[in-house]
Coordinates of C-alpha atoms and ligand atoms in Angstrom, one line a residue:
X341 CA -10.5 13.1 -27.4
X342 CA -8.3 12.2 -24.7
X343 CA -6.2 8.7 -25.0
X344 CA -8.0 6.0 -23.0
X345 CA -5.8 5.4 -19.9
X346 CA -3.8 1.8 -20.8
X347 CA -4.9 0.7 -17.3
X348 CA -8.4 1.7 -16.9
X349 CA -10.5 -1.4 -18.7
X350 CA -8.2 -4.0 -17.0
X351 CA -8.9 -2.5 -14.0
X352 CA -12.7 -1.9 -14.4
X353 CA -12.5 -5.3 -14.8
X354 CA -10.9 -6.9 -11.5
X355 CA -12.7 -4.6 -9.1
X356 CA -15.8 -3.7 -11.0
X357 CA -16.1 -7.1 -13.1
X358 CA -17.8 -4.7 -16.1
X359 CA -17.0 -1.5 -18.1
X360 CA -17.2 1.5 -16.8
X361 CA -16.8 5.1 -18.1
X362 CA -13.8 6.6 -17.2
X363 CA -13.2 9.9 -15.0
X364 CA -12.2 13.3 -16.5
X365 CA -8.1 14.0 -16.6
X366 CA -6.7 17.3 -15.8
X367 CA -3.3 18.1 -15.6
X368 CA -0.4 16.5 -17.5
X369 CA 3.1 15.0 -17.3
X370 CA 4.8 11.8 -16.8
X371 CA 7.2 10.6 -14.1
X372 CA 10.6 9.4 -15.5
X373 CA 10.5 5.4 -15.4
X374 CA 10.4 2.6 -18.4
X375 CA 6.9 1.7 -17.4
X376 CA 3.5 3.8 -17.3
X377 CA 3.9 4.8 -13.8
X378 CA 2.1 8.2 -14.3
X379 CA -1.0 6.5 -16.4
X380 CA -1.4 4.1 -13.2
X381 CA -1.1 6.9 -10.8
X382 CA -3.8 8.7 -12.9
X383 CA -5.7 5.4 -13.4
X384 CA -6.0 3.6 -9.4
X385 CA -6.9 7.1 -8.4
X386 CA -9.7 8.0 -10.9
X387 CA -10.8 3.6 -10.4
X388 CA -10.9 4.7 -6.6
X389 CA -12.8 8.0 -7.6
X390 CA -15.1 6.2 -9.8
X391 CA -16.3 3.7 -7.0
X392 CA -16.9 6.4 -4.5
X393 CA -19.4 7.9 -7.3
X394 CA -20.8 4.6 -8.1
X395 CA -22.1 4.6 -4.5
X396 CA -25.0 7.3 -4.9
X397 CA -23.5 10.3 -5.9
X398 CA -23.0 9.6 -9.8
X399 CA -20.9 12.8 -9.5
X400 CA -18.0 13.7 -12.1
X401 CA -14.8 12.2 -11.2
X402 CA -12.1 14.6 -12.2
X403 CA -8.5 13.5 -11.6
X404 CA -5.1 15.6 -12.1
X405 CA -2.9 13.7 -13.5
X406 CA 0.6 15.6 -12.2
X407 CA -0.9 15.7 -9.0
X408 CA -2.0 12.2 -9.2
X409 CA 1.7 11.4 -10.1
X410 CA 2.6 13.6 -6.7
X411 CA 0.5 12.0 -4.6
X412 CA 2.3 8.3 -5.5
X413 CA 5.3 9.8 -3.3
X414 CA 5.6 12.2 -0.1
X415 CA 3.4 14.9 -0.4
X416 CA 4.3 16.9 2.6
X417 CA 6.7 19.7 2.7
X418 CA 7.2 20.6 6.9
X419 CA 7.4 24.6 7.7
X420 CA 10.7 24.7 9.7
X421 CA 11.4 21.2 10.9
X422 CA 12.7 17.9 8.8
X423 CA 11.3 15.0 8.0
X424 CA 12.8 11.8 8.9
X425 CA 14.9 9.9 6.0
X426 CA 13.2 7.3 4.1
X427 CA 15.2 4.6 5.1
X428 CA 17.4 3.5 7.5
X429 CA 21.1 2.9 7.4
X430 CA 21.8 0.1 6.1
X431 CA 18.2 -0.5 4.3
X432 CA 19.3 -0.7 0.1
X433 CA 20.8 -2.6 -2.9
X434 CA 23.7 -4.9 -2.6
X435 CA 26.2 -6.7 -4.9
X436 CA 26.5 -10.3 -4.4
X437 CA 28.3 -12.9 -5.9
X438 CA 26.2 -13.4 -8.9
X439 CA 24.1 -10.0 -9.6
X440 CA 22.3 -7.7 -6.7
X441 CA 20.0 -8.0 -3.6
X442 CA 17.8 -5.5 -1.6
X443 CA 17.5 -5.4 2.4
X444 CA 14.8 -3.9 3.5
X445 CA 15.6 -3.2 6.9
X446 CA 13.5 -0.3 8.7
X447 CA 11.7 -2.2 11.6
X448 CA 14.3 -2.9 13.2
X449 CA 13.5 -6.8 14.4
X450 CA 13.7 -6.9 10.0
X451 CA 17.4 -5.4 10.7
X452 CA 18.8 -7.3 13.5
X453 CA 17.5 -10.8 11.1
X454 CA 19.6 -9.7 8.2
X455 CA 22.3 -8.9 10.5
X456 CA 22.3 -12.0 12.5
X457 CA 22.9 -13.6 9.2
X458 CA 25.4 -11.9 7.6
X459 CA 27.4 -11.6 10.9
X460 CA 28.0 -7.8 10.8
X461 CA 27.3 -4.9 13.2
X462 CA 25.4 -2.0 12.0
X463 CA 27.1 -0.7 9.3
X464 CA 27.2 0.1 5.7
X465 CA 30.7 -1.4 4.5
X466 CA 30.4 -4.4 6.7
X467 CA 27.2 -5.1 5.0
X468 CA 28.7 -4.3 1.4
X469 CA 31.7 -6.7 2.1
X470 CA 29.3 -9.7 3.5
X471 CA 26.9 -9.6 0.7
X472 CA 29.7 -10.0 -1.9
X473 CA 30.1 -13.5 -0.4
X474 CA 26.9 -14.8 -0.8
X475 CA 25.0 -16.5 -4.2
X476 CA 21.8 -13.6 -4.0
X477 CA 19.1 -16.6 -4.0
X478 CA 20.9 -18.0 -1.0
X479 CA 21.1 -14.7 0.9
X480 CA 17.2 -13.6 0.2
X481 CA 16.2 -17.6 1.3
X482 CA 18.6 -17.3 4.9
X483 CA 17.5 -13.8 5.7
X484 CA 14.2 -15.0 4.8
X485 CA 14.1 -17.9 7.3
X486 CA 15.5 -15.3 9.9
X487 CA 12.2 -13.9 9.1
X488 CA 13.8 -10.7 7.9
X489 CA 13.3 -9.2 4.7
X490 CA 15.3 -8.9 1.3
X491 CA 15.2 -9.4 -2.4
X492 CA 17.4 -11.0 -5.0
X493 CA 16.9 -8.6 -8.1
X494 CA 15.7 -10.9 -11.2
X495 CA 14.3 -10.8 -15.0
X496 CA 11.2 -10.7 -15.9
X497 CA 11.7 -14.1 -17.6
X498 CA 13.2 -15.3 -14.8
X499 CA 10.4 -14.5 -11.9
X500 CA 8.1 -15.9 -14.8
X501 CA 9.7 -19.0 -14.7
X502 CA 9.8 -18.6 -11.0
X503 CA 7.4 -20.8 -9.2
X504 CA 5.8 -17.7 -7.3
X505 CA 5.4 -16.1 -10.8
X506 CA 3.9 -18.9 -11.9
X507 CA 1.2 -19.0 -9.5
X508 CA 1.1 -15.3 -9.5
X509 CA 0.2 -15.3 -13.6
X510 CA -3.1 -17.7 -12.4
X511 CA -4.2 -15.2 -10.2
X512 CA -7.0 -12.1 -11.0
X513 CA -6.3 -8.5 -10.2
X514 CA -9.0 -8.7 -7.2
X515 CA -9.8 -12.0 -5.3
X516 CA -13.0 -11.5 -4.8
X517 CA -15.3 -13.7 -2.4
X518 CA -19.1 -13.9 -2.3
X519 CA -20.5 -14.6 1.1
X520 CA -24.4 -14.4 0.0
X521 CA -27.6 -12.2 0.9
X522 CA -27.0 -9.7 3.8
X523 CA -29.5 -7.1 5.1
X524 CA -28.8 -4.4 2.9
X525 CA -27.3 -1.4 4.1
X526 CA -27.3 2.6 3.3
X527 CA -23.6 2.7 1.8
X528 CA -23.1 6.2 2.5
X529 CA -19.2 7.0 3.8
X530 CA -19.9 9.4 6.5
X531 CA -19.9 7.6 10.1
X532 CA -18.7 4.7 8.3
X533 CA -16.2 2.6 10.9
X534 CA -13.3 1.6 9.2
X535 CA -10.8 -0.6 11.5
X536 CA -7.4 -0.6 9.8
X537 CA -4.8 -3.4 10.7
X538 CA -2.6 -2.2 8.0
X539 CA 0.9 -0.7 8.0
X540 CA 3.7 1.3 6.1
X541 CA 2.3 2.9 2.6
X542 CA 0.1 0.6 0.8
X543 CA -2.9 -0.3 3.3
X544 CA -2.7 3.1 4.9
X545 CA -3.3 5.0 1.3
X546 CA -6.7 3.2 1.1
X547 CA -7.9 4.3 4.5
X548 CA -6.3 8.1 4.0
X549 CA -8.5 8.3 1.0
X550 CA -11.9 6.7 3.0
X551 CA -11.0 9.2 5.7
X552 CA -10.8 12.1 3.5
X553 CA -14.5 11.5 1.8
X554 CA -15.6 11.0 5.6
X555 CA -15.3 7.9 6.9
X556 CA -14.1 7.3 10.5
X557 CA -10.9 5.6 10.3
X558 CA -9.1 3.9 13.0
X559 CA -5.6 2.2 13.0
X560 CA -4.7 0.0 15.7
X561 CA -0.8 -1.0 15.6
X562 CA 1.6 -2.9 17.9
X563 CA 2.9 -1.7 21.0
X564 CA 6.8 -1.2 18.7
X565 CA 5.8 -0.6 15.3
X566 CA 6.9 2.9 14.2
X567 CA 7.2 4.1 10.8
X568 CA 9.0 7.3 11.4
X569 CA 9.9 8.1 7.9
X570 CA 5.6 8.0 6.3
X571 CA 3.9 8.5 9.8
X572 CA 3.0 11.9 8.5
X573 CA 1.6 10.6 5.0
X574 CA 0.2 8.0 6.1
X575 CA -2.2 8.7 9.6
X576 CA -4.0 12.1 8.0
X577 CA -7.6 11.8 8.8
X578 CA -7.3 8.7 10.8
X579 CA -7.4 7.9 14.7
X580 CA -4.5 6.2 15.8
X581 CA -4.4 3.6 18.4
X582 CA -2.1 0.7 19.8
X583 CA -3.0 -2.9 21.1
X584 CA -1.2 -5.3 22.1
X585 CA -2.9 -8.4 20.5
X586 CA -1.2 -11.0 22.6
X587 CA -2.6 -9.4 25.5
X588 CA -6.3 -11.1 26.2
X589 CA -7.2 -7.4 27.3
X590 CA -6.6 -5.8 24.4
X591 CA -7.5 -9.2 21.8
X592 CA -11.1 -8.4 23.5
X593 CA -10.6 -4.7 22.9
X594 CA -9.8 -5.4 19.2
X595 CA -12.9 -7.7 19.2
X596 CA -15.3 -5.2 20.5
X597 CA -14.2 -2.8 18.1
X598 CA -14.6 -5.7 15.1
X599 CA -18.2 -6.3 16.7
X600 CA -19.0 -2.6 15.5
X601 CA -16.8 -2.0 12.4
X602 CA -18.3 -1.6 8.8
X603 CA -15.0 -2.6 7.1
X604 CA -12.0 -4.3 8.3
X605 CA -8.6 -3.5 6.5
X606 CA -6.1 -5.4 7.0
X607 CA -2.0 -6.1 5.8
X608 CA -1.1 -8.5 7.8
X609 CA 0.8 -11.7 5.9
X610 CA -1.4 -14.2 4.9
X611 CA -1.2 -16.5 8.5
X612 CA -0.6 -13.9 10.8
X613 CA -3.9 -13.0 11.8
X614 CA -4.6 -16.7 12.2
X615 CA -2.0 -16.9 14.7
X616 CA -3.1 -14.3 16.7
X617 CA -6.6 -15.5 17.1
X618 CA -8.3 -13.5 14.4
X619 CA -8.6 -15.8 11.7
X620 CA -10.9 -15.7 9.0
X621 CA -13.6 -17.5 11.0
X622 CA -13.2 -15.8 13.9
X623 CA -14.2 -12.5 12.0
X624 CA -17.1 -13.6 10.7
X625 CA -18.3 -14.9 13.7
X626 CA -17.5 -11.6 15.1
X627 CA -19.4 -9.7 13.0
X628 CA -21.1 -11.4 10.0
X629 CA -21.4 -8.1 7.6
X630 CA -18.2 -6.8 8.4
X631 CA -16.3 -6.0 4.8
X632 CA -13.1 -7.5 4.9
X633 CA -10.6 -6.1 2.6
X634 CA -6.5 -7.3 2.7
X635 CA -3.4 -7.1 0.9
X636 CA -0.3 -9.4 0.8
X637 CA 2.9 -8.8 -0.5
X638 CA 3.6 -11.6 -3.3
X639 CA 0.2 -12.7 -4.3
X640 CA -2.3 -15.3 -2.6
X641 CA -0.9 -18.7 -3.7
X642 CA 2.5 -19.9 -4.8
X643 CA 5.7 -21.1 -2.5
X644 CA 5.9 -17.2 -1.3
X645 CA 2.5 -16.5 -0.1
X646 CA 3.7 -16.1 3.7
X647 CA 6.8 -14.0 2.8
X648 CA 7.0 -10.3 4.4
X649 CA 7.5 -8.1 1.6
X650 CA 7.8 -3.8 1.1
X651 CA 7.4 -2.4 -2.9
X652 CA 10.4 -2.4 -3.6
X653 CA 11.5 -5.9 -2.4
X654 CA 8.7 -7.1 -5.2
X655 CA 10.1 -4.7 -7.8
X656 CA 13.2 -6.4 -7.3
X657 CA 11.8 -10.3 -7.8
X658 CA 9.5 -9.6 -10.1
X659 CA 11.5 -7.3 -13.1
X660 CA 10.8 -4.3 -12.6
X661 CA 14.5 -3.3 -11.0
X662 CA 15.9 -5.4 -13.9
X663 CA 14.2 -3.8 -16.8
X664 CA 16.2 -0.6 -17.8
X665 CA 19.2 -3.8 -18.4
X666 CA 21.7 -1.3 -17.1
X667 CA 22.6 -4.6 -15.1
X668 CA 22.2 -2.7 -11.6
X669 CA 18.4 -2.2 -10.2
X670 CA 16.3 0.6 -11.4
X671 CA 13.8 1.5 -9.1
X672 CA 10.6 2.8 -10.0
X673 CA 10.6 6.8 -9.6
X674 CA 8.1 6.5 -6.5
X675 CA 6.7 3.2 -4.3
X676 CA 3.9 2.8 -7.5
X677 CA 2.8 -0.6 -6.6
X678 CA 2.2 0.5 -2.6
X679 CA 0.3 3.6 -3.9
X680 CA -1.7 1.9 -7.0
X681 CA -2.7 -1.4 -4.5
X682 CA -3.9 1.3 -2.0
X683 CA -5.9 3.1 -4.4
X684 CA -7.2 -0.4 -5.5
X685 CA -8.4 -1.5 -1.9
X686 CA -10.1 1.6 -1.6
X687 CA -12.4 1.0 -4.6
X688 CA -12.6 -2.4 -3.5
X689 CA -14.0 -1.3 -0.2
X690 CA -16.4 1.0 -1.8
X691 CA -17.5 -1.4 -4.0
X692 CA -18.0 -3.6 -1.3
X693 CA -20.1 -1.0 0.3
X694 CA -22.3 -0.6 -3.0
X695 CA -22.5 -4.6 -3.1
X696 CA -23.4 -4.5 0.8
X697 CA -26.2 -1.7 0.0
X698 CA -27.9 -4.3 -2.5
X699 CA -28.0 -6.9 -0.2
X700 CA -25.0 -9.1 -1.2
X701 CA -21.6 -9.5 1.1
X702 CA -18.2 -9.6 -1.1
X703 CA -14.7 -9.3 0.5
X704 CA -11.6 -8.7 -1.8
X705 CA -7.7 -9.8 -1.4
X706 CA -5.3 -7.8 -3.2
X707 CA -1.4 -8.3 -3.4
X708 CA 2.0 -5.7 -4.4
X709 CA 2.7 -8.6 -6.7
X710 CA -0.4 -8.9 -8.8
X711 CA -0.4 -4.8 -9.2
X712 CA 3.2 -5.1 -10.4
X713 CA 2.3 -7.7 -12.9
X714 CA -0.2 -5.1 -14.3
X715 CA 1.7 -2.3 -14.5
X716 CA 4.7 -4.1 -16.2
X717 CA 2.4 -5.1 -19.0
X718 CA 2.6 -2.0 -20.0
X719 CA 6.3 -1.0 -20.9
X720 CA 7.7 2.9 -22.7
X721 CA 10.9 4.5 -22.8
X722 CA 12.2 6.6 -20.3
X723 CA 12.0 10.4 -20.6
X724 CA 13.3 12.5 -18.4
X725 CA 12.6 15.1 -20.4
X726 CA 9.3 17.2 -19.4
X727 CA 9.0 15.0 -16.6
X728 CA 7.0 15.8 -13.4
X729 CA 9.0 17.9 -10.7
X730 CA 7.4 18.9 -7.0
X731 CA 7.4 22.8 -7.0
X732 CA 5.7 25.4 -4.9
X733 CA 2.4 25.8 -7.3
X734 CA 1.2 22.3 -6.2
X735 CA 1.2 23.1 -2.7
X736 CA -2.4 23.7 -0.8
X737 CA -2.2 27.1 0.5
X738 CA -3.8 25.5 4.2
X739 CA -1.2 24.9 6.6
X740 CA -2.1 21.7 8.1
X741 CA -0.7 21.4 12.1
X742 CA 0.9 17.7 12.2
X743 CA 1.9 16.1 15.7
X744 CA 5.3 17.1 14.3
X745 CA 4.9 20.6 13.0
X746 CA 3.1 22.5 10.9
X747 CA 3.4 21.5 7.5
X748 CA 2.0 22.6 3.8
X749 CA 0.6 19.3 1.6
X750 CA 0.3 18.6 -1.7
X751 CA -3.0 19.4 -3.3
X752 CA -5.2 16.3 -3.6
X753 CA -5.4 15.1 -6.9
X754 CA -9.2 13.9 -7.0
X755 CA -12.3 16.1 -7.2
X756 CA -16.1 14.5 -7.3
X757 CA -18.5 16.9 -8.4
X758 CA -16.2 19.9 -7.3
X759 CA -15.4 18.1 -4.3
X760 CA -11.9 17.3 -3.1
X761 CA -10.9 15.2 -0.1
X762 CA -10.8 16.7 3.2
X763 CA -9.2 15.8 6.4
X764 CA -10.5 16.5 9.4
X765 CA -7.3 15.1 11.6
X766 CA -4.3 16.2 10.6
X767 CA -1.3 13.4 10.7
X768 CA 0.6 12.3 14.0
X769 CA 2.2 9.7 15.7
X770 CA 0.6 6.3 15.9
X771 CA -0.9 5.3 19.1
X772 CA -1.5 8.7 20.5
X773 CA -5.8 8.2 20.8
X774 CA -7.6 5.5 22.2
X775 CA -8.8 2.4 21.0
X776 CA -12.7 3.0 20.6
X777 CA -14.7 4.8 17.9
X778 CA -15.2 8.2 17.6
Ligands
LIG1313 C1 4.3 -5.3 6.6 C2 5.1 -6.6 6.9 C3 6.3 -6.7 6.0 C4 5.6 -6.5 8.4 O1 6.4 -7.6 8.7 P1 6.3 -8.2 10.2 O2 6.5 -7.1 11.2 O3 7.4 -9.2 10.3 O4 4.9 -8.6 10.2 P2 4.0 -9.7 10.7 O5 2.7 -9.4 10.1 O6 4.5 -11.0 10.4 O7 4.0 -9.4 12.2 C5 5.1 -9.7 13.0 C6 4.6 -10.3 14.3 O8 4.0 -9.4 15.1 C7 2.7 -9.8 15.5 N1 1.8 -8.7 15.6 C8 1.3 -7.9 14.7 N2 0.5 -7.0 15.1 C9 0.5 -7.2 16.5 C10 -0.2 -6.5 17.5 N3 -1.0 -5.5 17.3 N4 0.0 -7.0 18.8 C11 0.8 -8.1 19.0 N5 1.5 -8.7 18.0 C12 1.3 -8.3 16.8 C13 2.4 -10.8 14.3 O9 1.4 -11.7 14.8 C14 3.7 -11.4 14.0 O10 3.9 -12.5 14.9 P3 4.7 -13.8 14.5 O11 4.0 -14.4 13.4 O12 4.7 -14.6 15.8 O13 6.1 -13.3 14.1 C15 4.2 -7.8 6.7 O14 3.2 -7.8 7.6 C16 3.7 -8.0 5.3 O15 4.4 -8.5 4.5 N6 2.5 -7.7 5.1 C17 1.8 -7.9 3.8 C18 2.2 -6.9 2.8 C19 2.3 -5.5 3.3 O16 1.3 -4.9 3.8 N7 3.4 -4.9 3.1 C20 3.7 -3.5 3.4 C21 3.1 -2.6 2.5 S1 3.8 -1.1 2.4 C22 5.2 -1.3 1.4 O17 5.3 -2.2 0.7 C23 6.3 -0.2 1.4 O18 6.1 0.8 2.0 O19 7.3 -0.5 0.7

């Protein structure tokens, strides 16, 4: 018999709250990295699998493993055009004074903030040479209060002694939160309205995966936001719209479109929906049996609850960079704790929806932070040999016609009763539809 996945009762537990069999595996191989990254691939994706059968189907959940493991990075491969890089130019790891720091500096208000406080221009060097004169805790905390975005790169002892890891070791997989009886409701996907207020990779992997069983996903970003780098990962399946929130037009646009949502997704930092008018309240008010799923970056409670933060700004304050000891940050082989928190919302919705069917109301809060804590309880040693490489065989033979190109895709790694995800919009630019359901 196959080896029980190290992940799967743990997360039975935080989004199920009981055991629960586990999905078929096909496929094998392991991505190079010091922790289980494959077996979590494998694992969120079967968990999110699992809950879509728990809905009604009871259908078998099958889940290729190497294609799992290929769907936790880019899975697109463009027919005759080029993707965008990944990041941006200055985006990366630094030397400091006393060990290494991360910018993450894509958006570029996040790159003009860590700028304005190192007092450089655009440009790699400069950077380099500014960040050697700075203690890393001081640098992260400055280009923090800028309200930028970085990362000082510590232990696993020392983000355990850290007050954020503190908190963070209190807090469950899953917040979930019990709002009582509700009229129960068929919990079927198809014309299900999913709003999604979330950005970059994690979020939007839980809606690509609702979209591809059939629900009707649509984003809604700000009028600047671009991702140009995972656009094309990230919108398949979904309708993508822009609103300006602090425009009372388009606040009452977002409202009307809350007013007839079945689930609301959402990414923002903890207080930033407050401070646009949407707090928790608000939403309720708006539509009493809306699910209401969100994700944070560093957990939901501790000193760094409000702090913007990317994957691999929380590998780097939470050990995971640190943990080869090569004394340099080691990333994970692919953004693991984006993908494995997206596959963990999704479940979360669906078990939502299952709750919702029954009568009862739940909403979940999920953070990059608490998923990292999981998968580092779970160390191995790191072997690149036999490890998983992208090559032509695990290519879809469908060419799918992006807003950029046309484009072959990695085959999807999840089957339920034969079944495998399809989407019915291919991936474009954000904002090019309007804001209204389909
Ligand atoms: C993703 C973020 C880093 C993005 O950072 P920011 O752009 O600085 O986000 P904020 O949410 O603070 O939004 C900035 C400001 O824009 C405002 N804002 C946001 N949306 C709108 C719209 N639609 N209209 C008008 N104004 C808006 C918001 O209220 C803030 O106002 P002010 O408050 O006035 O400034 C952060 O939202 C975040 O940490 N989210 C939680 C975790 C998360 O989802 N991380 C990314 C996962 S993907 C990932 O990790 C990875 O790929 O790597």
């Amino acid at each position: 018999m196959a080896e029980i996945n190290p992940f799967w009762d743990e997360l039975c537990d935080g989004v199920f709250g009981e055991p629960v069999a586990p999905y078929g595996v096909t496929g094998e191989g392991h991505l190079p990295s010091y922790f289980r990254t494959s077996d979590l691939a494998e694992a969120s994706i079967g968990l999110a699998g699992v809950a879509l059968a728990r809905l009604g189907a009871h259908g078998k959940v099958v889940v290729d493993r190497r294609l799992a493991s290929l769907w936790f990075d880019m899975t697109l491969r463009p027919l005759g055009w080029e993707a965008g890089s990944l990041w941006d130019a200055i985006a990366g790891n630094y030397q400091c004074k006393d060990g290494w720091i991360r910018l993450h500096t894509n958006a570029p208000h996040h790159r003009d903030a860590a700028l304005s406080v190192l007092q450089v221009a655009l440009d790699r060097d400069a950077v380099a040479n500014a960040v050697q004169e700075w203690d890393g805790e001081t640098l992260e905390a400055a280009i923090v209060a800028a309200h930028g975005c970085a990362a000082f790169m510590r232990t696993s002892q020392e983000w355990e002694a850290h007050p954020q890891g503190r908190a963070l070791a209190t807090e469950p997989l899953v917040h979930w939160e019990d709002h009582g009886a509700c009229a129960p409701r068929e919990a079927s996907l198809e014309e299900l309205k999913v709003l999604d207020l979330t950005r970059v990779l994690a979020g939007p992997v839980a809606t690509r995966l609702l979209a591809g069983f059939g629900a009707d996903v649509l984003r809604i970003d700000p009028p600047t936001w671009n991702e140009p780098s995972v656009e094309m990962e990230v919108t398949l399946g979904k309708r993508c719209a822009g609103l300006d929130l602090r425009q009372a037009d388009d606040l009452a646009r977002l409202k009307e479109l809350m007013r007839e949502a079945d689930v609301f997704v959402h990414g923002y930092r903890a207080d930033a929906l407050e401070k646009l008018g949407l707090g928790v309240e608000v939403r309720r008010a708006l539509n009493p049996e809306m699910i209401d799923v969100s994700l944070n970056a560093y957990g939901w409670s501790g000193p760094m609850v409000a702090r913007r933060g990317f994957d691999s700004l929380v590998q780097m304050s939470c050990g995971i960079a640190a943990a080869s000891g090569a004394g340099k940050p080691v990333p994970l082989p692919v953004q693991a704790l984006d993908h494995a928190t997206g596959y963990l919302v999704a479940a979360c919705v669906l078990e939502s929806l299952r709750a919702r069917s029954e009568g009862v109301l739940k909403s979940a809060k999920l953070s990059l932070a608490r998923t990292a804590r999981l998968l580092m309880q779970e160390t191995c040693a790191f072997e690149r040999e036999g490890a998983i490489e992208k090559n032509a065989r695990d290519f879809s033979d469908m060419v799918e016609a992006t807003g950029w190109g046309d484009a072959h895709r990695v085959t999807p790694p999840l089957k339920i009763d034969g079944k495998a995800p399809k989407w019915h919009i291919p991936a474009g630019p954000l904002r090019r539809h309007s804001a209204a359901w389909a």
